[in-house]
Coordinates of C-alpha atoms and ligand atoms in Angstrom, one line a residue:
M234 CA 0.1 0.1 -0.1
A235 CA 1.4 3.5 -1.0
D236 CA 2.3 5.7 2.1
E237 CA -0.4 8.3 1.1
Q238 CA -3.1 5.7 1.1
R239 CA -1.9 4.2 4.3
S240 CA -2.0 7.5 6.2
V241 CA -5.7 7.9 5.2
T242 CA -6.7 4.6 6.6
Q243 CA -4.6 4.8 9.8
V244 CA -6.3 5.3 13.1
T245 CA -4.7 8.1 15.2
K246 CA -7.5 9.8 16.9
A247 CA -9.8 8.8 19.8
I248 CA -13.1 10.3 20.9
I249 CA -14.0 9.8 24.5
P250 CA -17.4 10.9 25.3
V251 CA -18.0 12.0 28.8
A252 CA -21.1 14.2 28.8
G253 CA -23.6 11.8 30.1
L254 CA -25.5 12.6 33.4
G255 CA -24.3 9.5 35.4
T256 CA -27.7 9.0 37.0
R257 CA -26.9 5.4 38.0
F258 CA -24.4 6.8 40.4
L259 CA -26.4 9.6 42.1
P260 CA -26.0 11.5 44.6
A261 CA -22.2 11.1 44.0
T262 CA -22.5 12.4 40.4
K263 CA -24.5 15.4 41.3
S264 CA -21.5 17.6 41.0
T265 CA -18.6 15.3 40.2
P266 CA -18.4 13.6 36.9
K267 CA -18.8 9.6 37.2
E268 CA -15.6 9.4 35.0
M269 CA -13.6 11.2 37.7
L270 CA -14.5 8.7 40.4
P271 CA -11.3 7.2 41.6
I272 CA -10.3 3.7 41.0
V273 CA -8.0 3.5 44.1
D274 CA -6.1 6.8 43.6
K275 CA -6.6 7.4 39.9
P276 CA -9.7 8.7 38.1
A277 CA -11.4 6.1 35.9
I278 CA -11.0 8.5 32.9
Q279 CA -7.1 8.5 33.2
Y280 CA -7.0 4.6 32.8
V281 CA -9.1 5.2 29.6
V282 CA -6.8 7.8 28.3
E283 CA -3.8 5.6 29.1
E284 CA -5.3 2.7 27.2
A285 CA -5.9 5.0 24.0
V286 CA -2.1 6.1 24.2
S287 CA -0.8 2.6 24.6
A288 CA -2.7 1.7 21.4
G289 CA -0.9 4.6 19.5
L290 CA -3.8 7.1 19.8
D291 CA -2.5 10.2 21.5
D292 CA -4.9 12.8 20.0
V293 CA -7.8 12.5 22.3
L294 CA -11.0 14.5 22.0
M295 CA -13.2 14.5 25.0
I296 CA -17.1 15.2 24.4
T297 CA -17.8 17.1 27.7
G298 CA -20.8 18.8 29.1
R299 CA -21.9 20.9 32.2
N300 CA -20.3 19.9 35.6
K301 CA -17.2 18.2 33.6
R302 CA -14.6 21.0 34.2
S303 CA -12.7 18.9 36.7
I304 CA -12.0 16.5 33.8
E305 CA -10.3 19.3 32.1
D306 CA -8.2 20.4 35.1
H307 CA -7.2 16.7 35.6
F308 CA -5.5 16.5 32.2
D309 CA -4.1 20.3 32.6
R310 CA -0.9 21.3 34.7
A311 CA -1.6 22.3 38.3
Y312 CA 1.1 24.8 38.8
E313 CA 0.6 25.6 42.4
L314 CA 0.3 22.1 43.5
E315 CA 3.4 21.2 41.5
E316 CA 5.3 24.1 42.9
A317 CA 4.4 23.0 46.4
L318 CA 5.5 19.4 45.8
R319 CA 8.6 20.6 44.2
V320 CA 9.5 22.7 47.2
K321 CA 8.9 19.8 49.5
A322 CA 11.0 17.6 47.2
D323 CA 8.1 15.2 47.0
I324 CA 9.2 13.8 43.6
D325 CA 6.9 10.8 43.6
R326 CA 3.8 12.7 44.1
L327 CA 4.9 15.5 41.8
N328 CA 5.5 12.7 39.0
S329 CA 2.0 11.3 39.7
V330 CA 0.4 14.8 39.3
R331 CA 2.4 15.6 36.1
E332 CA 1.5 12.1 34.6
S333 CA -2.0 13.0 33.6
S334 CA -1.1 16.4 31.9
D335 CA 1.8 14.7 29.8
L336 CA -0.1 11.8 28.7
A337 CA -1.7 12.9 25.5
Q338 CA -3.0 15.8 23.3
V339 CA -6.3 16.2 25.0
H340 CA -9.0 18.3 23.2
Y341 CA -12.4 19.3 24.3
V342 CA -15.8 19.8 22.7
R343 CA -19.0 20.6 24.5
Q344 CA -22.1 18.4 23.8
G345 CA -24.6 21.2 25.0
E346 CA -27.3 18.8 26.1
P347 CA -26.9 15.0 26.6
R348 CA -28.9 13.7 23.4
G349 CA -27.2 10.3 23.5
L350 CA -24.0 8.5 22.6
G351 CA -24.6 8.9 19.0
H352 CA -24.9 12.5 19.2
A353 CA -22.0 12.8 21.4
V354 CA -19.7 11.0 18.8
L355 CA -21.3 13.4 16.2
C356 CA -20.0 16.5 18.1
G357 CA -16.4 15.2 17.3
A358 CA -17.1 15.2 13.5
A359 CA -15.0 18.4 12.7
H360 CA -12.0 17.3 14.9
V361 CA -11.9 13.8 13.3
G362 CA -12.5 14.9 9.7
G363 CA -12.3 12.1 7.1
E364 CA -10.2 9.5 9.1
P365 CA -11.3 6.4 11.0
F366 CA -11.3 7.0 14.7
A367 CA -11.6 5.2 17.9
V368 CA -14.5 5.6 20.5
L369 CA -13.8 4.7 24.1
L370 CA -16.5 5.1 26.8
G371 CA -15.1 7.1 29.8
D372 CA -16.5 4.9 32.3
D373 CA -15.7 1.5 30.7
L374 CA -12.2 0.1 31.9
I375 CA -10.4 -2.7 30.0
G376 CA -7.7 -4.5 31.9
A377 CA -4.2 -2.9 31.6
R378 CA -2.7 -6.3 30.2
E379 CA -5.3 -6.6 27.4
T380 CA -4.7 -5.6 23.9
L381 CA -8.3 -5.3 22.6
L382 CA -8.0 -1.7 21.2
K383 CA -4.8 -2.7 19.2
R384 CA -6.5 -5.7 17.9
M385 CA -9.6 -3.7 16.8
I386 CA -7.3 -1.2 14.8
E387 CA -5.7 -4.3 13.0
V388 CA -9.1 -5.6 12.2
R389 CA -10.1 -2.3 10.8
Q390 CA -6.9 -2.3 8.7
T391 CA -7.8 -5.7 7.3
Y392 CA -11.6 -5.5 6.7
G393 CA -12.1 -1.9 6.4
G394 CA -15.4 -0.2 7.6
S395 CA -16.1 -0.2 11.5
V396 CA -15.3 -2.5 14.3
I397 CA -17.1 -3.1 17.7
A398 CA -16.0 -5.0 20.9
L399 CA -18.3 -7.9 21.8
M400 CA -18.4 -9.6 25.1
E401 CA -20.5 -12.6 25.9
V402 CA -22.9 -12.1 28.9
E403 CA -25.5 -13.8 30.9
P404 CA -28.9 -14.0 29.3
E405 CA -30.4 -11.8 31.9
Q406 CA -27.9 -9.2 31.3
V407 CA -28.5 -8.9 27.5
S408 CA -31.3 -6.3 28.2
L409 CA -28.8 -3.8 29.5
Y410 CA -26.5 -3.6 26.4
G411 CA -26.7 -3.3 22.7
C412 CA -26.6 -6.9 21.2
A413 CA -25.2 -8.3 18.0
A414 CA -26.3 -11.0 15.4
I415 CA -22.9 -12.3 14.0
R416 CA -21.6 -14.5 11.4
P417 CA -18.1 -16.2 11.8
T418 CA -15.1 -15.3 9.7
D419 CA -12.0 -17.2 9.1
E420 CA -10.4 -15.8 12.3
P421 CA -11.6 -17.2 15.5
D422 CA -11.8 -13.8 17.3
V423 CA -13.5 -11.8 14.5
V424 CA -17.1 -12.0 13.4
T425 CA -19.1 -10.2 10.8
V426 CA -22.0 -8.2 12.3
T427 CA -25.3 -8.7 10.4
D428 CA -27.6 -6.8 12.8
L429 CA -27.6 -4.8 16.1
V430 CA -30.3 -4.2 18.7
E431 CA -30.0 -1.8 21.5
K432 CA -31.1 -3.1 25.0
P433 CA -33.4 -6.1 23.6
P434 CA -35.8 -7.9 26.0
V435 CA -34.1 -11.3 26.6
D436 CA -36.4 -13.2 24.2
Q437 CA -35.7 -10.9 21.3
A438 CA -31.9 -10.8 21.6
P439 CA -30.1 -12.1 18.6
S440 CA -27.2 -13.5 20.6
R441 CA -25.6 -13.2 24.0
W442 CA -22.9 -11.1 22.4
A443 CA -23.0 -7.6 23.9
I444 CA -21.4 -4.4 22.6
I445 CA -19.0 -2.9 25.1
G446 CA -17.4 0.5 25.3
R447 CA -14.7 0.3 22.4
Y448 CA -15.4 1.1 18.8
I449 CA -13.4 1.9 15.6
C450 CA -15.7 3.9 13.5
D451 CA -15.4 4.6 9.7
P452 CA -15.9 8.4 9.0
G453 CA -18.9 7.3 7.1
I454 CA -20.7 7.0 10.3
F455 CA -21.0 10.8 10.8
D456 CA -23.4 11.0 7.7
V457 CA -25.6 8.2 9.0
L458 CA -25.6 9.9 12.6
R459 CA -26.9 12.9 11.0
K460 CA -29.8 11.2 9.7
T461 CA -30.5 8.9 12.8
P462 CA -33.6 9.8 14.5
P463 CA -33.8 9.6 18.3
G464 CA -34.2 5.9 19.2
R465 CA -34.6 4.2 22.6
G466 CA -35.0 6.6 25.5
G467 CA -35.2 9.6 23.0
E468 CA -31.5 9.6 22.6
I469 CA -29.5 9.2 19.2
Q470 CA -28.0 5.9 19.7
L471 CA -24.6 5.0 18.2
T472 CA -25.9 1.3 18.0
D473 CA -28.5 2.5 15.5
A474 CA -25.9 4.2 13.3
L475 CA -23.8 1.0 13.4
R476 CA -26.7 -1.2 12.6
E477 CA -27.3 0.9 9.4
L478 CA -23.4 0.6 8.6
A479 CA -23.7 -3.3 9.2
R480 CA -26.1 -3.4 6.2
R481 CA -23.8 -1.3 3.8
G482 CA -21.1 -2.2 1.5
P483 CA -17.4 -0.7 1.6
A484 CA -18.2 2.1 -0.6
E485 CA -20.8 3.4 1.8
G486 CA -19.1 3.3 5.1
G487 CA -19.7 -0.5 5.8
P488 CA -19.3 -3.2 7.0
V489 CA -19.1 -3.8 10.6
H490 CA -17.1 -6.5 12.2
G491 CA -16.8 -7.6 15.9
V492 CA -13.7 -8.5 17.9
L493 CA -14.8 -11.2 20.5
F494 CA -13.3 -10.2 23.8
R495 CA -12.8 -12.6 26.7
G496 CA -10.7 -10.5 29.0
Q497 CA -11.1 -8.2 31.9
R498 CA -13.7 -5.4 31.6
Y499 CA -15.1 -3.1 34.3
D500 CA -18.3 -1.0 33.8
T501 CA -17.4 1.7 36.5
G502 CA -20.7 3.6 35.9
N503 CA -22.5 0.7 37.7
K504 CA -22.1 0.8 41.6
V505 CA -21.4 -3.0 42.1
D506 CA -18.9 -3.2 39.2
Y507 CA -17.4 0.1 40.5
L508 CA -16.8 -1.7 43.9
R509 CA -15.4 -4.7 42.3
T510 CA -13.1 -2.7 40.1
V511 CA -11.6 -0.8 43.3
V512 CA -11.2 -4.1 45.2
E513 CA -9.4 -5.9 42.4
F514 CA -7.2 -2.9 41.4
A515 CA -6.2 -2.5 45.1
C516 CA -5.4 -6.1 45.4
E517 CA -3.1 -5.9 42.4
R518 CA -1.2 -2.8 43.7
P519 CA 2.0 -3.9 45.3
D520 CA 2.1 -0.8 47.6
L521 CA -1.3 -1.6 48.8
A522 CA -2.0 -5.4 48.7
E523 CA 0.2 -6.3 51.6
E524 CA -1.8 -4.4 54.0
F525 CA -5.3 -4.6 52.2
L526 CA -5.5 -8.3 51.4
P527 CA -5.0 -9.7 54.9
W528 CA -7.8 -7.0 56.0
L529 CA -10.2 -8.1 53.1
R530 CA -9.7 -11.8 54.1
D531 CA -10.3 -11.1 57.6
F532 CA -13.3 -8.9 57.0
L533 CA -14.9 -11.8 54.6
A534 CA -14.3 -14.3 57.5
R535 CA -16.0 -12.1 60.0
H536 CA -18.7 -11.3 57.5
E537 CA -19.4 -15.1 57.0
A538 CA -19.5 -15.5 60.7
G539 CA -21.9 -12.5 61.0
S540 CA -19.8 -10.5 63.1
T541 CA -18.7 -7.5 60.9
R542 CA -20.7 -4.9 63.1
Ligands
LIG887 P1 -24.0 5.9 29.6 O1 -25.3 5.8 29.2 O2 -23.4 4.8 30.3 O3 -23.8 7.1 30.6 O4 -23.1 6.4 28.4 P2 -24.9 8.1 31.3 O5 -26.0 8.5 30.4 O6 -24.0 9.2 31.9 O7 -25.2 6.9 32.5 P3 -26.4 6.8 33.5 O8 -27.3 5.7 32.6 O9 -27.2 8.2 33.5 O10 -25.9 6.4 34.7 C1 -21.8 5.8 28.0 C2 -20.9 7.0 28.0 O11 -21.4 8.0 27.1 C3 -21.2 9.2 27.5 C4 -21.3 9.0 29.1 O12 -20.7 10.2 29.5 C5 -20.7 7.7 29.2 O13 -19.2 8.0 29.2 N1 -22.5 10.1 27.1 C6 -23.9 9.4 27.1 C7 -22.4 11.2 26.5 O14 -21.1 11.6 26.4 N2 -23.4 12.0 25.9 C8 -24.6 11.5 26.0 O15 -25.6 12.1 25.7 C9 -24.8 10.2 26.6

């Protein structure tokens, strides 16, 4: 492939929508974005930006809204704090404060009102232009050891079109997700997506393969989103636009492929998963596990015995 052609198809930009209301996490999210809730000592959104950067995407566009200023502050320099730490020669903390502002080139666009994930992605059209781009949901974490996003970019390079990430869920959970009808390809972890349904009742779900918060979108999706009417919940759904692309040929922005993901994923916008995430991440941290794990074991033993109060 000629260099010019390759540069057209390469994925270099990521959109991270963070303009949602976070109603599942109220009242904590009344004035704090759910993407800023800490997973141990780092906000969830920083893990997501780190994942984008490690897949080679260091041009990040966040779609923000009201009450989201703390996200912008987090990825900006904090001169007074840095100076105070420098004077105290607290180098470790100084480095940890600088880490988030040095990570990537972060840009911001406002979504005005939260009219759905599809509408949020459409707000990034001018920044992205005519290139394929990644979408990472700001409250959805993928384990640091996973290479899902890199694999999705590879699949886009091979098959063109758009690529979604699919995870098999229990039947009773299907109605919480967008769900895919799929056809196998020659690669065991790649499928052709033939249809998509947003949050189907369990008896109408085409499979147990649920869409999780990572996407590689063909720029053709913007035209489709502009014409996509509000769907479920009165919101413009990204799933509805991808469903339209799944029916199209390569000349019109299609097709859609899915990468079957069997690794670690955490939905931090959901209370139980959030707790699970914090505990798992704490147990993996060498500086915390030594003290935290024995306490956790002891707590569980006392809980089983009914003596935790
Ligand atoms: P969610 O549906 O999980 O976010 O959207 P939400 O609406 O904030 O959550 P609940 O259901 O009220 O608790 C997935 C991602 O898309 C963003 C959210 O910020 C989240 O990161 N989003 C959603 C937008 O940016 N704009 C929207 O209009 C909707």
